[in-house]
Short mmCIF file of C-alpha atoms in Angstrom, two decimals:
data_model
loop_
_atom_site.label_atom_id
_atom_site.label_comp_id
_atom_site.label_asym_id
_atom_site.label_seq_id
_atom_site.Cartn_x
_atom_site.Cartn_y
_atom_site.Cartn_z
CA MET A 1 -4.75 30.66 -0.90
CA GLY A 2 -2.34 32.88 1.01
CA PRO A 3 -0.28 35.71 -0.46
CA ILE A 4 2.11 34.92 -3.30
CA ARG A 5 5.58 34.08 -1.92
CA MET A 6 8.19 35.88 -4.03
CA LEU A 7 11.93 35.20 -3.70
CA LEU A 8 14.43 37.79 -5.01
CA ILE A 9 18.00 36.59 -5.65
CA GLY A 10 20.89 39.00 -6.06
CA ALA A 11 23.18 41.46 -4.35
CA PRO A 12 21.09 43.89 -2.27
CA GLY A 13 20.75 47.29 -3.86
CA THR A 14 18.38 50.15 -4.55
CA GLU A 15 16.72 48.54 -7.57
CA PHE A 16 16.13 45.23 -5.81
CA ARG A 17 14.63 47.02 -2.83
CA ARG A 18 12.35 48.89 -5.24
CA ALA A 19 11.31 45.61 -6.88
CA ALA A 20 10.52 44.19 -3.43
CA GLU A 21 8.41 47.24 -2.56
CA LEU A 22 6.45 46.97 -5.83
CA ALA A 23 5.87 43.25 -5.29
CA GLN A 24 4.64 43.87 -1.75
CA SER A 25 2.29 46.58 -2.97
CA ALA A 26 0.88 44.02 -5.44
CA GLY A 27 0.10 41.65 -2.57
CA ALA A 28 3.20 39.44 -2.52
CA GLU A 29 5.17 38.24 0.49
CA VAL A 30 8.82 38.95 -0.39
CA THR A 31 12.00 37.22 0.77
CA MET A 32 15.49 38.22 -0.42
CA ALA A 33 18.57 36.02 -0.83
CA ASP A 34 22.08 37.29 -1.67
CA THR A 35 23.14 34.18 -3.59
CA PRO A 36 21.56 31.22 -5.43
CA GLY A 37 22.89 28.92 -2.69
CA ALA A 38 21.08 30.91 -0.01
CA ALA A 39 17.99 30.92 -2.21
CA LEU A 40 18.02 27.12 -2.41
CA GLU A 41 18.16 26.93 1.38
CA THR A 42 15.13 29.23 1.55
CA LEU A 43 13.26 27.11 -1.00
CA ARG A 44 14.00 23.93 0.91
CA ALA A 45 12.77 25.45 4.17
CA HIS A 46 9.83 27.57 3.06
CA GLY A 47 9.21 27.19 -0.70
CA ALA A 48 8.20 30.01 -3.04
CA ASP A 49 5.60 30.74 -5.73
CA LEU A 50 7.77 33.02 -7.88
CA VAL A 51 11.53 33.59 -8.15
CA MET A 52 13.30 36.60 -9.65
CA ILE A 53 17.08 36.26 -10.12
CA ASP A 54 19.73 38.72 -11.28
CA VAL A 55 21.28 37.56 -14.59
CA LEU A 56 24.70 38.39 -13.17
CA GLU A 57 24.24 35.30 -10.97
CA ASP A 58 24.73 31.79 -12.41
CA VAL A 59 21.13 31.46 -13.62
CA VAL A 60 21.80 28.34 -15.72
CA ARG A 61 23.27 26.47 -12.73
CA PHE A 62 20.47 27.67 -10.47
CA LEU A 63 17.77 26.40 -12.86
CA ALA A 64 19.58 23.06 -13.14
CA ASP A 65 19.64 22.83 -9.32
CA LEU A 66 15.90 23.52 -9.21
CA ARG A 67 15.24 20.69 -11.64
CA SER A 68 17.52 18.26 -9.79
CA GLU A 69 15.67 18.94 -6.52
CA ARG A 70 12.27 18.85 -8.27
CA PHE A 71 11.29 22.43 -7.43
CA VAL A 72 8.51 23.53 -9.79
CA VAL A 73 8.44 27.31 -9.57
CA PRO A 74 8.39 30.02 -12.29
CA VAL A 75 11.67 31.94 -12.56
CA LEU A 76 12.09 35.45 -13.96
CA ALA A 77 15.54 36.77 -14.90
CA CYS A 78 16.21 40.44 -14.27
CA GLY A 79 19.08 42.89 -14.55
CA ILE A 80 20.30 46.46 -14.82
CA SER A 81 21.73 47.05 -18.31
CA ALA A 82 22.61 43.35 -18.43
CA PRO A 83 24.48 41.95 -21.45
CA ALA A 84 21.99 40.58 -23.98
CA GLU A 85 23.71 37.19 -24.08
CA ARG A 86 23.10 36.76 -20.35
CA ALA A 87 19.37 37.34 -20.75
CA VAL A 88 19.19 35.00 -23.76
CA ALA A 89 21.08 32.25 -21.89
CA ALA A 90 18.69 32.55 -18.95
CA ILE A 91 15.63 32.21 -21.19
CA ARG A 92 17.13 29.22 -23.02
CA ALA A 93 17.91 27.55 -19.70
CA GLY A 94 14.28 27.73 -18.62
CA ALA A 95 13.60 31.20 -17.19
CA ARG A 96 10.05 32.24 -18.05
CA ASP A 97 10.87 35.84 -18.96
CA TYR A 98 13.34 38.70 -18.55
CA VAL A 99 12.42 41.79 -16.51
CA PRO A 100 14.64 44.86 -16.92
CA LEU A 101 15.60 46.93 -13.89
CA PRO A 102 14.76 49.57 -12.70
CA PRO A 103 11.50 47.64 -12.26
CA GLN A 104 8.22 48.77 -13.75
CA ARG A 105 5.14 48.45 -11.57
CA GLU A 106 3.10 46.98 -14.45
CA LEU A 107 5.62 44.19 -15.17
CA ILE A 108 5.90 43.17 -11.52
CA ALA A 109 2.11 43.21 -11.10
CA ALA A 110 1.63 41.17 -14.29
CA ALA A 111 4.12 38.53 -13.14
CA ILE A 112 2.35 38.18 -9.78
CA ALA A 113 -1.09 38.12 -11.45
CA SER A 114 0.10 35.28 -13.66
CA VAL A 115 1.07 33.23 -10.61
CA VAL A 116 -2.26 34.00 -8.90
CA GLU A 117 -4.11 32.82 -12.04
CA ARG A 118 -2.20 29.53 -12.12
CA GLN A 119 -1.95 28.88 -8.38
CA SER A 120 -5.28 27.06 -8.26
CA GLN A 121 -4.19 24.72 -11.05
CA VAL A 122 -2.21 21.54 -10.43
CA ARG A 123 1.16 21.86 -12.18
CA ILE A 124 2.88 18.50 -12.21
CA GLY A 125 5.40 16.75 -14.39
CA GLY A 126 8.62 14.86 -14.64
CA ASN A 127 7.01 11.61 -15.84
CA PRO A 128 7.75 10.95 -19.55
CA VAL A 129 4.18 9.87 -20.34
CA LEU A 130 2.70 12.90 -18.59
CA ASP A 131 5.24 15.24 -20.16
CA ARG A 132 4.36 13.90 -23.62
CA ALA A 133 0.68 14.45 -22.88
CA MET A 134 1.30 18.06 -21.80
CA ALA A 135 3.48 18.71 -24.86
CA LEU A 136 0.77 17.30 -27.16
CA ALA A 137 -1.84 19.46 -25.43
CA ALA A 138 0.26 22.57 -26.10
CA ALA A 139 0.77 21.53 -29.73
CA VAL A 140 -2.89 20.92 -30.57
CA ALA A 141 -4.35 23.78 -28.50
CA PRO A 142 -4.10 26.53 -31.19
CA SER A 143 -5.94 24.41 -33.80
CA GLY A 144 -9.68 23.90 -33.94
CA ALA A 145 -9.41 20.11 -34.23
CA PRO A 146 -11.45 17.95 -31.86
CA VAL A 147 -9.46 16.42 -28.98
CA LEU A 148 -10.12 13.16 -27.16
CA VAL A 149 -8.70 13.06 -23.62
CA ALA A 150 -8.53 9.46 -22.41
CA GLY A 151 -7.59 8.07 -19.02
CA GLY A 152 -8.89 6.38 -15.91
CA LYS A 153 -11.47 7.95 -13.63
CA GLY A 154 -10.05 10.76 -11.55
CA THR A 155 -6.78 11.12 -13.50
CA GLY A 156 -7.32 14.82 -14.26
CA LYS A 157 -8.93 14.72 -17.72
CA GLU A 158 -10.97 17.85 -17.09
CA MET A 159 -7.84 19.64 -15.88
CA MET A 160 -6.20 18.69 -19.18
CA ALA A 161 -9.22 19.93 -21.15
CA ARG A 162 -9.14 23.28 -19.36
CA GLU A 163 -5.41 23.59 -20.03
CA ILE A 164 -6.02 23.01 -23.76
CA HIS A 165 -8.80 25.60 -23.73
CA LYS A 166 -6.61 28.16 -21.96
CA LEU A 167 -3.71 27.62 -24.36
CA SER A 168 -6.04 27.88 -27.37
CA GLY A 169 -6.79 31.56 -26.75
CA ARG A 170 -10.52 30.92 -27.26
CA PRO A 171 -12.97 33.01 -25.21
CA ASP A 172 -14.13 31.85 -21.78
CA PRO A 173 -15.90 30.09 -20.35
CA ILE A 174 -15.36 26.48 -21.37
CA VAL A 175 -18.85 24.94 -21.54
CA SER A 176 -18.95 21.45 -20.05
CA ILE A 177 -21.64 18.78 -19.94
CA GLU A 178 -21.77 15.36 -18.30
CA CYS A 179 -22.84 12.62 -20.73
CA ALA A 180 -23.04 9.71 -18.28
CA GLY A 181 -26.13 9.09 -16.19
CA VAL A 182 -28.34 11.50 -18.19
CA ALA A 183 -31.41 10.35 -20.12
CA ALA A 184 -30.84 10.41 -23.88
CA ASP A 185 -33.68 12.86 -24.67
CA VAL A 186 -32.62 15.22 -21.88
CA LEU A 187 -29.01 15.13 -23.06
CA GLU A 188 -29.97 15.88 -26.67
CA SER A 189 -31.90 18.95 -25.51
CA GLU A 190 -28.92 20.01 -23.35
CA LEU A 191 -26.53 19.67 -26.28
CA PHE A 192 -28.54 20.92 -29.25
CA GLY A 193 -31.33 22.93 -27.64
CA HIS A 194 -34.97 22.78 -28.74
CA GLU A 195 -37.75 24.86 -30.23
CA ALA A 196 -41.04 25.58 -28.49
CA GLY A 197 -43.36 22.61 -28.88
CA ALA A 198 -40.57 20.19 -29.89
CA PHE A 199 -41.86 17.73 -27.27
CA PRO A 200 -44.40 17.77 -24.42
CA GLY A 201 -43.33 20.36 -21.85
CA ALA A 202 -41.17 22.38 -24.29
CA ALA A 203 -43.01 25.65 -23.74
CA ALA A 204 -40.25 27.91 -25.11
CA ARG A 205 -37.11 27.78 -27.21
CA ARG A 206 -34.00 26.65 -25.36
CA THR A 207 -30.42 27.36 -26.43
CA GLY A 208 -28.25 24.25 -26.22
CA ARG A 209 -24.70 24.03 -24.87
CA MET A 210 -23.21 23.61 -28.37
CA GLU A 211 -24.79 26.89 -29.39
CA SER A 212 -23.96 28.79 -26.20
CA ALA A 213 -20.29 27.75 -26.51
CA ALA A 214 -20.16 29.89 -29.68
CA GLY A 215 -16.49 30.33 -30.65
CA GLY A 216 -15.23 28.88 -27.38
CA THR A 217 -14.88 25.29 -26.23
CA ILE A 218 -17.42 22.63 -25.35
CA PHE A 219 -16.22 19.78 -23.15
CA LEU A 220 -18.13 16.48 -23.17
CA ARG A 221 -17.35 14.33 -20.13
CA GLU A 222 -17.57 10.56 -20.72
CA VAL A 223 -18.49 10.82 -24.41
CA GLY A 224 -18.75 7.02 -24.58
CA ALA A 225 -22.07 7.24 -22.72
CA LEU A 226 -23.81 9.03 -25.61
CA ALA A 227 -26.78 7.21 -27.12
CA PRO A 228 -26.40 6.07 -30.78
CA ALA A 229 -28.78 8.73 -32.09
CA THR A 230 -26.91 11.47 -30.23
CA GLN A 231 -23.61 10.15 -31.55
CA ALA A 232 -24.95 10.44 -35.10
CA ARG A 233 -26.09 14.04 -34.56
CA LEU A 234 -22.77 14.98 -32.98
CA LEU A 235 -20.82 13.44 -35.87
CA ALA A 236 -22.94 15.36 -38.39
CA ALA A 237 -22.33 18.61 -36.50
CA LEU A 238 -18.57 18.03 -36.52
CA ILE A 239 -18.54 17.30 -40.25
CA GLU A 240 -21.00 19.95 -41.45
CA LYS A 241 -20.19 22.61 -38.82
CA ARG A 242 -23.88 23.14 -38.20
CA PHE A 243 -26.85 21.47 -36.51
CA ARG A 244 -30.53 21.99 -35.81
CA ARG A 245 -32.30 22.41 -32.52
CA LEU A 246 -34.75 19.65 -31.63
CA GLY A 247 -37.93 20.40 -33.52
CA GLY A 248 -36.21 23.14 -35.52
CA GLU A 249 -35.91 23.69 -39.26
CA GLU A 250 -33.12 26.28 -39.31
CA ASP A 251 -29.43 25.46 -39.26
CA VAL A 252 -27.40 26.75 -36.32
CA PRO A 253 -23.64 27.29 -36.93
CA PHE A 254 -21.37 25.09 -34.82
CA GLU A 255 -18.31 27.24 -34.18
CA ALA A 256 -17.02 25.80 -30.90
CA ARG A 257 -14.00 23.59 -30.41
CA LEU A 258 -14.94 20.14 -29.11
CA ILE A 259 -12.96 18.35 -26.40
CA ALA A 260 -14.29 14.99 -25.21
CA SER A 261 -13.12 12.76 -22.39
CA THR A 262 -13.48 9.05 -21.77
CA SER A 263 -12.48 6.63 -19.05
CA MET A 264 -13.77 3.64 -21.02
CA ASP A 265 -12.00 1.80 -23.83
CA LEU A 266 -13.78 3.23 -26.88
CA GLU A 267 -12.12 0.70 -29.18
CA LEU A 268 -13.81 -2.05 -27.17
CA ALA A 269 -17.07 -0.07 -27.33
CA VAL A 270 -16.72 0.06 -31.14
CA GLU A 271 -16.17 -3.72 -31.20
CA ALA A 272 -19.26 -4.17 -29.03
CA GLY A 273 -21.33 -1.95 -31.35
CA SER A 274 -22.13 0.67 -28.71
CA PHE A 275 -19.95 3.45 -30.15
CA ARG A 276 -19.60 4.65 -33.74
CA GLU A 277 -16.22 3.99 -35.30
CA ASP A 278 -16.51 7.03 -37.60
CA LEU A 279 -17.16 9.28 -34.59
CA LEU A 280 -14.18 7.79 -32.74
CA VAL A 281 -11.97 8.48 -35.78
CA ARG A 282 -13.20 12.09 -35.89
CA LEU A 283 -12.70 12.62 -32.15
CA SER A 284 -9.26 11.00 -32.23
CA LEU A 285 -7.70 13.47 -34.66
CA ALA A 286 -5.79 14.52 -31.55
CA ARG A 287 -5.79 11.98 -28.74
CA ILE A 288 -4.17 12.61 -25.37
CA GLU A 289 -3.67 9.83 -22.83
CA VAL A 290 -3.59 11.04 -19.22
CA PRO A 291 -1.59 8.51 -17.17
CA PRO A 292 -2.88 7.12 -13.86
CA LEU A 293 -1.50 8.68 -10.70
CA ALA A 294 0.42 5.48 -9.93
CA GLU A 295 2.56 6.22 -13.01
CA HIS A 296 3.74 9.59 -11.73
CA CYS A 297 3.93 8.91 -8.01
CA ASP A 298 6.73 11.47 -7.64
CA ASP A 299 4.00 14.12 -7.95
CA ILE A 300 1.91 12.71 -5.09
CA ALA A 301 3.56 14.72 -2.30
CA ALA A 302 3.26 17.99 -4.26
CA LEU A 303 -0.38 17.29 -5.07
CA ALA A 304 -1.14 16.33 -1.49
CA ASN A 305 0.46 19.52 -0.15
CA LEU A 306 -1.57 21.59 -2.61
CA PHE A 307 -4.78 19.92 -1.43
CA ILE A 308 -3.78 20.45 2.21
CA GLU A 309 -3.47 24.20 1.59
CA GLN A 310 -6.79 24.33 -0.26
CA PHE A 311 -8.71 22.48 2.45
CA ALA A 312 -7.05 24.42 5.25
CA GLN A 313 -8.31 27.66 3.76
CA ALA A 314 -11.75 26.29 2.85
CA ASP A 315 -12.38 24.63 6.23
CA GLY A 316 -10.62 27.17 8.45
CA LEU A 317 -8.16 24.59 9.78
CA PRO A 318 -4.38 24.66 10.23
CA ALA A 319 -2.40 23.40 7.23
CA ARG A 320 -0.73 20.37 8.83
CA PRO A 321 2.37 19.13 6.94
CA LEU A 322 2.74 15.50 5.90
CA ALA A 323 4.99 13.32 8.05
CA ASP A 324 7.63 11.28 6.23
CA GLY A 325 5.73 8.08 7.03
CA ALA A 326 2.55 9.49 5.52
CA ILE A 327 4.38 10.43 2.32
CA ALA A 328 5.81 6.89 2.08
CA VAL A 329 2.32 5.38 2.40
CA LEU A 330 0.84 7.80 -0.16
CA ARG A 331 3.54 6.83 -2.67
CA ALA A 332 3.17 3.09 -2.03
CA TYR A 333 -0.62 2.99 -2.41
CA GLY A 334 -1.93 2.07 -5.88
CA TRP A 335 -4.55 4.90 -6.18
CA PRO A 336 -7.19 3.18 -8.32
CA GLY A 337 -9.24 6.37 -8.00
CA ASN A 338 -6.24 8.48 -9.09
CA ILE A 339 -6.03 12.20 -8.25
CA ARG A 340 -9.69 12.35 -7.22
CA GLU A 341 -9.17 9.61 -4.63
CA LEU A 342 -5.98 11.29 -3.36
CA LYS A 343 -7.84 14.58 -2.92
CA GLU A 344 -10.64 12.91 -0.95
CA CYS A 345 -8.09 11.05 1.21
CA ILE A 346 -6.23 14.27 2.04
CA HIS A 347 -9.50 16.02 2.85
CA ARG A 348 -10.42 13.32 5.38
CA ALA A 349 -6.94 13.44 6.91
CA SER A 350 -7.02 17.24 7.14
CA LEU A 351 -10.32 17.08 9.03
CA LEU A 352 -9.56 14.13 11.31
CA ALA A 353 -5.84 14.44 12.17
CA HIS A 354 -5.24 15.60 15.75
CA GLY A 355 -1.48 16.10 15.88
CA PRO A 356 0.68 18.87 14.42
CA ARG A 357 1.32 16.73 11.31
CA ILE A 358 -0.66 14.31 9.15
CA GLU A 359 0.68 10.89 10.08
CA ALA A 360 0.39 7.60 8.20
CA GLU A 361 -2.40 6.41 10.51
CA ASP A 362 -4.50 9.48 9.57
CA LEU A 363 -4.74 8.33 5.94
CA THR A 364 -7.86 6.28 5.21
CA ARG A 365 -10.03 5.16 2.31
CA SER A 366 -13.68 6.22 1.96
CA ASP A 367 -14.78 3.08 3.88
CA GLY A 368 -12.56 4.01 6.81
CA SER A 369 -9.92 1.33 6.19
CA PRO A 370 -6.37 2.58 6.84
CA LEU A 371 -4.15 3.04 3.79
CA GLU A 372 -1.20 1.87 5.84
CA ALA A 373 -2.66 -1.66 6.04
CA LEU A 374 -3.17 -1.83 2.27
CA VAL A 375 0.38 -1.12 1.14
CA GLN A 376 3.70 -2.90 1.27
CA LEU A 377 6.55 -0.46 1.66
CA PRO A 378 9.69 -1.35 -0.33
CA ALA A 379 12.44 -3.28 1.38
CA SER A 380 15.48 -1.29 2.40
CA ASP A 381 17.67 -2.99 -0.21
CA GLY A 382 15.10 -2.35 -2.98
CA ARG A 383 14.81 -6.06 -3.91
CA ILE A 384 11.49 -7.77 -4.69
CA GLU A 385 10.41 -10.61 -2.39
CA VAL A 386 10.33 -13.76 -4.56
CA ASP A 387 9.82 -16.55 -2.01
CA GLY A 388 6.12 -16.75 -2.82
CA LEU A 389 6.82 -16.98 -6.56
CA ILE A 390 9.23 -19.93 -6.57
CA GLY A 391 7.63 -23.05 -8.03
CA ARG A 392 5.10 -21.15 -10.12
CA THR A 393 5.20 -20.68 -13.89
CA VAL A 394 5.78 -17.31 -15.55
CA GLU A 395 2.34 -17.64 -17.14
CA GLU A 396 0.69 -18.00 -13.73
CA VAL A 397 2.55 -15.04 -12.25
CA GLU A 398 1.77 -12.88 -15.30
CA ARG A 399 -1.92 -13.75 -15.11
CA GLU A 400 -2.10 -12.92 -11.40
CA LEU A 401 -0.24 -9.65 -11.93
CA ILE A 402 -2.55 -8.56 -14.76
CA LEU A 403 -5.75 -9.50 -12.95
CA GLY A 404 -4.53 -8.03 -9.66
CA THR A 405 -3.61 -4.74 -11.30
CA LEU A 406 -6.93 -4.65 -13.15
CA GLU A 407 -8.80 -5.20 -9.91
CA ARG A 408 -6.85 -2.38 -8.21
CA CYS A 409 -7.81 -0.14 -11.15
CA GLN A 410 -11.48 -1.08 -10.71
CA GLY A 411 -11.64 -2.73 -14.13
CA ASN A 412 -10.19 0.20 -16.09
CA ARG A 413 -8.22 -1.35 -18.95
CA THR A 414 -6.42 1.86 -19.89
CA SER A 415 -5.13 2.55 -16.36
CA ALA A 416 -4.09 -1.07 -15.78
CA SER A 417 -2.24 -1.36 -19.08
CA SER A 418 -0.40 1.93 -18.38
CA ILE A 419 0.74 0.69 -14.96
CA LEU A 420 1.89 -2.63 -16.42
CA GLY A 421 3.71 -0.96 -19.31
CA ILE A 422 1.74 -2.78 -22.03
CA SER A 423 -0.58 -1.50 -24.75
CA VAL A 424 -4.36 -1.58 -24.37
CA ARG A 425 -4.47 -3.95 -27.35
CA THR A 426 -2.10 -6.37 -25.57
CA MET A 427 -4.25 -6.10 -22.45
CA ARG A 428 -7.37 -6.97 -24.47
CA ASN A 429 -5.65 -9.97 -26.06
CA LYS A 430 -4.47 -11.25 -22.66
CA LEU A 431 -7.95 -10.90 -21.16
CA ARG A 432 -9.51 -12.64 -24.14
CA THR A 433 -7.13 -15.56 -23.56
CA PHE A 434 -8.04 -15.68 -19.86
CA ILE A 435 -11.78 -15.69 -20.64
CA GLU A 436 -11.34 -18.47 -23.21
CA GLY A 437 -9.55 -20.46 -20.50
CA GLY A 438 -12.49 -20.09 -18.15
CA ILE A 439 -10.85 -17.51 -15.87
CA ALA A 440 -13.03 -14.73 -14.42
CA VAL A 441 -12.02 -11.22 -15.47
CA PRO A 442 -13.08 -8.00 -13.67
CA PRO A 443 -15.80 -6.17 -15.67
CA ALA A 444 -14.67 -3.17 -17.72
CA ALA A 445 -15.04 0.21 -16.01
#
């Protein structure tokens, strides 16, 4: 990433110049604006990573303007002997902190370091479902309770897990392990460790991930893929707070916080007998649903621009901006692969685009098919085309909509039900009715 872009708002003076000098010495690129209005013009034209505003300005109005224009940028209030009520009002309106002036080098450096730490993370929001998920993550983070993060493939479940870990205050690193596609015996050894001689080839003791996580966090990706025997051992460890290495006779304390993710419907897995109901109950003490990207499409442009910057730096290429037509196509596409698919799409476009901007025709799927040909942009009057629906029953249209959405989501019941605005249970009941009527249903992801 490039240097942190810091925007200072207030009447020019000695203390503001000093703050700018300190920020520049800490590695920031500083721009100054005399008024909030001028600052908004700067943000629209160039953006910023951190804003510092004098509390003598209308901070409350400025923060409201940021929200209305969907600018997501941390704001610090500052002032020279400012009235306490001004500082309090700024904090209540959404400012992250208050920095007294004359500025202290340590405070300026800490503010910039905080932005550097978070700059590599995707910070999105504005969708009620996503906002509820983030609020729940913040609420459960300080506890030691297990957390189940559910959502379609590529929705950002690991990002959510890392956010919970960071907010928990537990020591780094977060220890992660992939449960899908790993042989059951290998996975048990990875999780619980083993003693020398526990099985052929076990020449020495091995510390498992649950032990190495110590008082930190262990993250199990796709927990639904665990074999029944491993599920039983994991449940016992959660209940008893201890476990034994494979082939061992001594108890090992289990002190880590467990976060598990799943893209499959674990309730259906319980019904099918492939997942333990008691383990699901234990994991679901705190359950967070990460919505599919199609549900918070307003974040797509911000995410795409973040990926453009990342790939430009990694590949040594110019950071081409998105053309308006490209943004329209990105927002209209259904994104069955969610954030992961968007990231791969932007990477291809960043490598293959030839013009000064990324155009709609530069956006392709992994098979090379153009995204532009797969979407239907909304009509200018915002109305839905109904000519093809006249003469058909509501039941027929509903069935086609459900099955079409499910196919776009590659069989993921959770993602499809979220897009359609129905519960997973309703989705299951509808699909059961279709199957009983002899209608083919896409297999579950």
